[in-house]
Coordinates of C-alpha atoms in Angstrom, one line a residue:
Chain Y
M443 CA -31.9 32.3 67.5
K444 CA -29.0 34.3 68.3
F445 CA -25.6 33.4 70.1
K446 CA -22.8 35.4 71.6
Y447 CA -19.8 34.3 69.0
F448 CA -16.0 34.4 69.9
P449 CA -14.2 34.3 66.4
G450 CA -10.6 34.3 67.5
C451 CA -7.8 36.0 65.8
T452 CA -7.1 33.2 63.3
L453 CA -10.8 33.1 62.2
Y454 CA -10.2 36.9 61.5
T455 CA -7.6 36.6 59.1
K456 CA -5.9 33.5 57.6
G457 CA -9.0 31.4 58.7
K458 CA -11.5 33.8 57.4
D459 CA -13.1 31.0 55.2
F460 CA -13.9 29.2 58.4
D461 CA -15.6 32.2 59.9
D462 CA -17.4 33.2 56.6
S463 CA -18.7 29.7 56.1
G464 CA -19.7 29.1 59.5
R465 CA -21.8 32.4 59.8
A466 CA -23.4 31.8 56.4
A467 CA -24.5 28.1 57.4
A468 CA -25.6 29.6 60.6
E469 CA -28.4 31.9 58.8
K470 CA -29.3 29.1 56.5
L471 CA -29.8 26.8 59.6
G472 CA -31.7 29.6 61.4
F473 CA -29.6 30.8 64.0
S474 CA -27.1 33.9 64.0
L475 CA -23.8 34.4 65.6
E476 CA -23.4 38.0 67.1
E477 CA -19.5 38.8 67.7
L478 CA -18.8 39.5 71.6
D479 CA -17.8 43.0 72.2
E480 CA -14.3 43.7 72.5
W481 CA -13.1 40.2 72.4
T482 CA -9.4 39.9 72.8
C483 CA -7.0 37.0 71.6
C484 CA -7.9 33.7 73.8
G485 CA -3.9 33.0 74.2
A486 CA -3.9 30.1 71.9
T487 CA -3.0 27.7 74.8
F488 CA -4.6 26.7 77.9
P489 CA -1.9 27.4 80.7
L490 CA -0.9 24.0 82.1
A491 CA 1.0 25.6 84.8
A492 CA -1.1 25.8 88.0
D493 CA 0.3 29.0 89.0
N494 CA -0.1 30.9 85.6
N495 CA -3.0 33.1 86.3
M496 CA -1.8 35.5 83.7
A497 CA -2.6 33.4 81.0
L498 CA -6.2 33.0 82.2
L499 CA -6.8 36.8 81.9
S500 CA -7.8 37.3 78.5
P501 CA -10.4 34.2 78.1
S502 CA -11.7 35.1 81.6
R503 CA -12.7 38.6 80.2
A504 CA -14.5 37.1 77.2
L505 CA -16.3 35.0 79.7
C506 CA -17.1 38.2 82.1
N507 CA -18.2 40.3 79.1
T508 CA -20.5 37.5 77.8
L509 CA -22.2 37.7 81.1
K510 CA -22.2 41.6 80.8
A511 CA -23.8 41.4 77.6
G512 CA -27.0 39.5 79.3
E513 CA -25.9 36.1 77.8
D514 CA -25.2 32.9 79.5
R515 CA -23.7 31.1 76.5
L516 CA -20.6 31.8 74.2
V517 CA -20.3 30.0 71.1
T518 CA -16.9 29.1 69.4
L519 CA -15.7 27.9 66.1
C520 CA -12.2 27.3 66.4
A521 CA -11.2 24.2 68.2
V522 CA -7.9 26.4 69.9
C523 CA -10.4 29.4 71.3
H524 CA -12.8 26.4 72.2
N525 CA -10.3 24.4 74.2
V526 CA -8.9 27.7 75.8
L527 CA -12.3 29.3 76.8
K528 CA -13.7 26.1 78.0
R529 CA -10.7 25.0 80.2
T530 CA -10.9 28.5 81.7
N531 CA -14.6 28.5 82.2
H532 CA -13.8 25.3 84.4
V533 CA -11.2 26.9 86.4
L534 CA -13.3 29.6 87.2
K535 CA -16.4 27.3 88.3
T536 CA -14.3 24.9 90.4
D537 CA -11.4 26.7 91.9
E538 CA -12.6 29.5 93.9
A539 CA -9.1 30.9 94.9
R540 CA -8.2 31.2 91.2
R541 CA -11.2 32.7 90.3
N542 CA -11.2 35.3 93.0
T543 CA -7.6 36.2 91.9
V544 CA -8.5 36.5 88.1
V545 CA -11.8 38.1 88.6
S546 CA -10.7 40.6 91.1
F547 CA -7.5 41.6 88.7
L548 CA -9.8 42.2 86.0
E549 CA -12.1 44.3 88.5
E550 CA -14.9 42.3 87.1
S551 CA -17.6 39.9 88.6
Y552 CA -18.2 36.3 87.4
D553 CA -21.2 34.1 87.9
P554 CA -20.2 30.7 86.8
K555 CA -23.7 30.0 84.9
V556 CA -22.0 31.0 81.3
E557 CA -21.3 27.9 79.2
V558 CA -19.0 27.7 76.4
T559 CA -20.4 26.0 73.6
H560 CA -18.9 24.7 70.3
Y561 CA -20.6 25.3 67.1
L562 CA -20.8 21.6 66.5
E563 CA -22.5 21.2 69.8
V564 CA -25.0 23.7 68.6
L565 CA -25.7 21.6 65.6
R566 CA -26.1 18.4 67.4
D567 CA -27.6 19.5 70.8
I568 CA -29.6 22.6 69.8
I569 CA -30.7 22.7 66.3
G570 CA -30.3 18.8 65.9
F571 CA -28.6 16.8 63.2
E572 CA -32.1 16.0 61.9
K573 CA -32.9 19.3 61.3
V574 CA -29.6 20.0 59.6
A575 CA -30.5 17.2 57.3
E576 CA -33.8 18.5 56.3
K577 CA -32.2 21.9 55.3
V578 CA -29.7 20.3 53.1
E579 CA -30.2 21.2 49.6
K580 CA -27.5 19.4 47.8
P581 CA -26.7 16.1 49.5
L582 CA -22.7 15.3 49.5
A583 CA -23.8 11.9 48.0
G584 CA -20.8 9.7 47.3
L585 CA -18.3 11.8 49.0
R586 CA -16.1 9.9 51.3
I587 CA -15.1 12.2 54.3
A588 CA -12.8 11.3 56.9
P589 CA -13.2 13.4 60.1
F590 CA -10.3 14.7 61.9
Y591 CA -10.9 15.8 65.4
G592 CA -7.1 16.4 66.7
C593 CA -6.7 17.1 70.4
L594 CA -8.6 20.3 71.4
L595 CA -12.1 19.3 70.7
L596 CA -11.9 16.1 72.9
R597 CA -9.1 16.1 75.6
P598 CA -9.3 16.3 78.5
A599 CA -12.7 14.7 78.3
A600 CA -13.9 15.5 81.6
E601 CA -13.4 19.4 80.9
M602 CA -14.4 19.5 77.4
G603 CA -17.7 17.0 77.7
M604 CA -18.2 16.9 74.0
D605 CA -17.6 13.3 73.2
D606 CA -15.8 10.4 74.0
P607 CA -12.2 11.0 73.7
D608 CA -11.4 7.6 72.1
R609 CA -14.2 6.9 70.0
P610 CA -15.9 10.4 69.1
T611 CA -19.0 10.7 66.8
I612 CA -20.1 14.2 66.7
F613 CA -18.5 14.8 63.2
E614 CA -19.8 11.4 61.9
G615 CA -23.4 12.7 62.9
L616 CA -22.8 15.9 60.9
I617 CA -21.4 13.8 57.7
K618 CA -24.4 11.6 57.6
A619 CA -26.7 14.5 58.0
L620 CA -24.9 16.1 55.1
G621 CA -25.7 12.9 52.9
A622 CA -21.9 12.2 52.7
E623 CA -20.0 8.7 53.5
V624 CA -18.0 8.4 56.7
V625 CA -14.5 7.4 56.6
D626 CA -13.6 5.7 59.9
Y627 CA -9.8 5.4 60.3
P628 CA -7.7 4.9 63.5
L629 CA -5.8 8.3 63.7
K630 CA -8.8 10.4 63.7
A631 CA -8.4 11.8 67.3
E632 CA -4.3 11.9 67.1
C633 CA -2.1 15.0 67.2
C634 CA -1.1 16.8 64.0
G635 CA 2.0 18.0 65.8
A636 CA 0.3 21.5 66.9
F637 CA 2.7 24.2 67.7
Q638 CA 5.6 21.8 67.4
V639 CA 5.6 22.8 63.8
L640 CA 7.6 25.8 65.1
N641 CA 10.3 23.8 67.1
S642 CA 10.3 20.1 66.1
E643 CA 8.9 20.2 62.4
A644 CA 9.8 16.7 61.9
T645 CA 7.3 15.9 64.7
A646 CA 4.6 17.8 63.0
T647 CA 5.6 16.3 59.3
R648 CA 5.5 12.9 60.6
C649 CA 2.4 13.2 62.7
S650 CA 0.5 14.7 59.7
A651 CA 1.8 12.2 57.3
E652 CA 0.7 9.2 59.6
I653 CA -2.8 11.0 59.8
L654 CA -3.0 11.5 56.1
E655 CA -2.0 8.1 55.2
S656 CA -4.4 6.3 57.6
A657 CA -7.3 8.6 56.2
R658 CA -6.2 7.7 52.4
K659 CA -5.7 4.1 52.9
N660 CA -9.3 4.0 54.5
G661 CA -10.8 5.6 51.3
A662 CA -11.0 9.5 51.9
D663 CA -11.7 11.7 49.4
L664 CA -11.0 14.3 51.7
I665 CA -10.5 15.2 55.5
I666 CA -12.7 17.8 57.7
T667 CA -11.6 19.4 60.9
A668 CA -12.5 22.3 63.2
C669 CA -9.1 23.3 64.0
P670 CA -7.3 26.0 61.9
L671 CA -3.9 24.7 63.4
C672 CA -4.8 21.1 62.4
Q673 CA -6.1 22.5 58.8
F674 CA -2.8 24.1 58.3
N675 CA -0.3 21.5 59.3
L676 CA -2.2 19.0 57.6
E677 CA -2.5 20.7 54.3
D678 CA 1.0 22.8 54.6
R679 CA 3.3 19.7 55.5
Q680 CA 2.1 17.9 52.5
K681 CA 4.7 19.6 50.2
E682 CA 7.4 18.2 52.4
I683 CA 6.0 14.9 52.7
A684 CA 5.8 14.4 49.0
E685 CA 9.4 15.1 48.7
T686 CA 10.4 12.0 50.8
A687 CA 7.5 9.6 49.7
A688 CA 7.1 9.2 46.0
A689 CA 3.8 7.5 46.1
F690 CA 2.1 10.2 48.2
K691 CA -1.1 11.7 46.8
P692 CA -2.4 15.0 48.2
L693 CA -5.5 14.9 50.4
P694 CA -7.5 18.1 50.6
V695 CA -8.3 19.2 54.3
L696 CA -11.4 21.4 54.7
Y697 CA -13.0 23.0 57.7
F698 CA -16.2 21.3 58.2
T699 CA -18.2 24.5 57.7
E700 CA -17.1 24.7 54.2
L701 CA -18.8 21.5 53.5
L702 CA -21.7 22.1 55.6
M703 CA -22.3 25.4 53.3
L704 CA -21.7 23.4 50.1
A705 CA -24.6 20.9 51.2
L706 CA -27.0 23.8 52.3
G707 CA -26.8 25.3 48.7
G708 CA -23.8 27.8 48.9
G709 CA -22.4 26.5 45.7
K710 CA -18.8 26.8 44.9
E711 CA -18.5 30.1 46.8
A712 CA -18.8 27.9 49.8
I713 CA -15.3 26.3 49.4
S714 CA -12.3 28.7 49.5
K715 CA -10.4 29.1 46.2
D716 CA -7.2 30.8 47.5
R717 CA -6.4 29.5 50.9
H718 CA -6.2 25.8 50.7
C719 CA -2.6 24.8 49.3
V720 CA -4.1 21.5 48.3
D721 CA -6.9 22.3 45.9
P722 CA -10.2 20.5 46.9
F723 CA -11.9 21.1 43.7
P724 CA -11.1 18.0 41.8
A725 CA -12.3 15.8 44.6
L726 CA -15.6 17.7 44.8
R727 CA -15.9 17.5 40.8
A728 CA -15.0 13.8 40.8
R729 CA -18.1 13.0 42.9
G730 CA -20.4 15.5 40.9
L731 CA -20.8 18.0 43.5
L732 CA -19.3 20.9 41.8
E733 CA -19.2 21.7 38.0
Chain X
M810 CA 23.5 2.1 81.5
L811 CA 24.5 2.2 85.4
L812 CA 23.0 5.2 87.2
K813 CA 24.1 6.0 90.4
L814 CA 21.4 7.3 92.8
D815 CA 21.9 10.1 95.2
P816 CA 19.5 9.9 98.3
S817 CA 19.7 13.3 99.0
K818 CA 18.4 14.6 95.8
I819 CA 15.1 12.6 96.0
R820 CA 12.2 14.7 96.7
C821 CA 14.8 17.8 96.4
E822 CA 13.6 21.3 96.2
E823 CA 13.9 21.7 92.3
I824 CA 11.7 18.6 92.0
R825 CA 9.1 19.6 94.4
D826 CA 9.1 23.0 92.5
I827 CA 8.3 21.3 89.4
E828 CA 5.3 19.3 91.2
T829 CA 4.0 22.6 92.6
I830 CA 3.9 24.2 88.9
A831 CA 2.3 21.1 88.0
A832 CA 0.0 20.6 90.7
D833 CA 0.5 16.9 90.3
S834 CA 2.9 14.5 92.0
V835 CA 5.4 12.3 90.3
Y836 CA 5.2 9.6 92.7
K837 CA 1.7 8.5 91.3
C838 CA 3.3 7.0 88.5
Y839 CA 4.0 3.3 88.6
Q840 CA 6.0 3.2 85.4
C841 CA 3.6 1.1 83.1
G842 CA 4.8 2.9 80.3
K843 CA 1.1 3.6 78.7
C844 CA 1.8 7.2 78.2
S845 CA 5.1 6.5 75.9
A846 CA 2.9 4.0 74.0
A847 CA 0.4 6.9 73.2
C848 CA 2.5 9.5 72.8
P849 CA 2.5 10.5 69.0
A850 CA 5.6 12.8 69.3
A851 CA 7.9 9.8 71.1
P852 CA 10.0 9.2 67.8
E853 CA 11.5 12.5 68.1
M854 CA 12.2 12.4 72.0
D855 CA 15.5 11.5 73.4
M856 CA 13.8 10.3 76.6
L857 CA 10.4 8.6 76.7
P858 CA 7.6 10.3 78.9
N859 CA 7.6 7.6 81.5
Q860 CA 11.4 7.7 81.6
V861 CA 11.0 11.5 82.5
I862 CA 8.7 10.8 85.4
R863 CA 11.1 8.0 86.4
Y864 CA 14.2 10.3 86.7
L865 CA 12.2 12.9 88.5
Q866 CA 11.0 10.0 91.1
L867 CA 14.7 9.0 91.6
G868 CA 15.9 12.7 92.0
M869 CA 17.8 13.1 88.8
Y870 CA 16.7 16.5 87.9
E871 CA 19.6 17.4 85.5
K872 CA 18.7 14.7 83.3
I873 CA 15.4 16.2 82.5
L874 CA 16.8 19.6 82.0
E875 CA 19.0 18.2 79.5
S876 CA 16.4 16.2 77.7
N877 CA 14.5 17.5 74.6
T878 CA 11.4 15.7 75.6
P879 CA 9.4 18.6 77.2
W880 CA 10.2 20.7 74.4
V881 CA 9.0 18.2 71.9
C882 CA 5.7 17.6 73.9
A883 CA 2.8 19.1 72.1
S884 CA 0.5 19.1 75.2
C885 CA -2.1 16.8 73.0
L886 CA -3.1 14.9 76.4
Q887 CA -3.1 11.3 75.0
C888 CA -0.8 10.6 78.0
M889 CA -3.3 11.8 80.7
T890 CA -6.1 10.2 78.7
V891 CA -4.4 6.6 78.8
C892 CA -3.0 6.9 82.4
P893 CA -4.3 4.4 84.7
K894 CA -3.0 6.5 87.8
G895 CA -4.6 10.0 86.6
V896 CA -1.1 11.4 86.0
D897 CA -1.3 14.7 83.9
L898 CA 2.3 14.5 82.1
A899 CA 1.4 17.6 79.9
K900 CA 1.3 19.4 83.3
I901 CA 4.7 17.8 84.3
M902 CA 6.3 18.6 80.7
E903 CA 4.8 22.5 80.9
A904 CA 6.4 22.6 84.5
V905 CA 9.6 21.7 83.2
R906 CA 9.5 24.1 80.3
T907 CA 8.3 27.0 82.9
V908 CA 11.4 26.2 84.8
H909 CA 13.6 27.0 81.9
L910 CA 11.7 30.0 80.7
R911 CA 11.4 31.4 84.0
R912 CA 15.2 31.7 84.1
G913 CA 14.8 33.7 81.0
E914 CA 16.2 30.7 78.6
N915 CA 14.2 30.9 75.4
K916 CA 14.2 27.5 73.6
L917 CA 13.0 29.6 70.3
N918 CA 12.9 33.1 69.2
I919 CA 9.8 33.5 67.2
N920 CA 11.2 36.5 65.6
K921 CA 13.9 34.5 63.8
L922 CA 11.6 32.3 62.0
D923 CA 11.3 32.5 58.2
E924 CA 9.5 35.5 57.2
E925 CA 7.7 33.5 54.5
Y926 CA 6.6 30.9 56.9
K927 CA 5.3 33.8 59.3
A928 CA 3.2 35.1 56.8
R929 CA 1.5 31.7 55.8
A930 CA 1.3 30.1 59.4
P931 CA -2.1 31.0 61.2
Q932 CA -1.8 33.2 64.4
I933 CA -2.6 30.2 66.7
A934 CA 0.5 28.7 65.9
M935 CA 2.8 31.9 66.6
I936 CA 0.8 32.7 69.8
A937 CA 0.9 29.1 71.4
G938 CA 4.7 29.2 69.9
L939 CA 5.3 32.2 72.0
R940 CA 3.7 30.8 75.0
K941 CA 5.5 27.5 74.9
F942 CA 8.8 28.3 73.8
Q943 CA 9.7 31.9 74.9
S944 CA 10.1 33.4 78.2
L945 CA 8.6 36.8 79.0
S946 CA 11.9 38.3 80.2

């Protein structure tokens, strides 16, 4: 099974481990991710201004190229790219006037049959979590994982259509399939502060601190996410949080694919050594999952 | 706080522009305050999200342009998820930012960010920052 895949700019560089572990786990699970030709950055934010057609061009080009490649599905891994591509696709499908403007500017044609599918949806809806569970070589027994959804996978629910925005379960399904324990906590679908880290750093630091504390209080060994910006804020803010809260204990934040690959028998290579600013190895060793 | 309303400014052109860019109406809002209760960025805002809508309803456009609230909004969509009237507040906030940016008023110069931070942060943060805080002109 092969899918056209949109990695996005961050997964090519600073989120390379997300991309590497996602591709490796896919091969283990019997599907492969074939990179879309000539993809360009999605723009990293879906334009909320109704007259901003310019920001729809780049994601629309990716959707047109998917169709040109003879495919009707584009698979994403980065939650930001997923949100932008999926919402752009929704505009192209439902707003004929905007579709005509965008598509004619690109000198392309577009058939609204293309679907944007997140890697997690591939695992749940196409492969099936029970099949994932069958392929697990090293169950993550005893590991207490707090899933962090953030905003972009879930909202707006009517357009994203992945899960319930208030009580999502897709990460929980995966965590159980990997043999680990799900940590439920109230802030799992909150916002980490996102791009506000550039403008209102205090917002990102406070939001991240609240999320980390909520996960920790409910007994998490670590957090998993599908968003490179959440992963960055939740880990990178911890230094600052520790300066003001003496009792603060660091909590590792991993891409879900790293733990997926670990469970599929990837060994310690599955976990990034360099890119985490909170070392995830002690938490994994403490549960006997790494030597 | 005593506010003096100017009836000529209610539904004025500037506010209609914001509604056009947002493709939403500020008059759908009946001020229940659920958006402000749900907003994770409210502590850093100088005006609650429902107050932004209220000032727009009352024609007090200048108040909004002085507020930091639209600039602290992270477009996380918690507000529209809980709004019983289906108001997409994040679009209103984006429209207010857009009005500033289209006048060439930058909120942030990404180039002036700390080099070490730029080297560390993911591209999506930088690109989102350019889109949200810096004008094209």
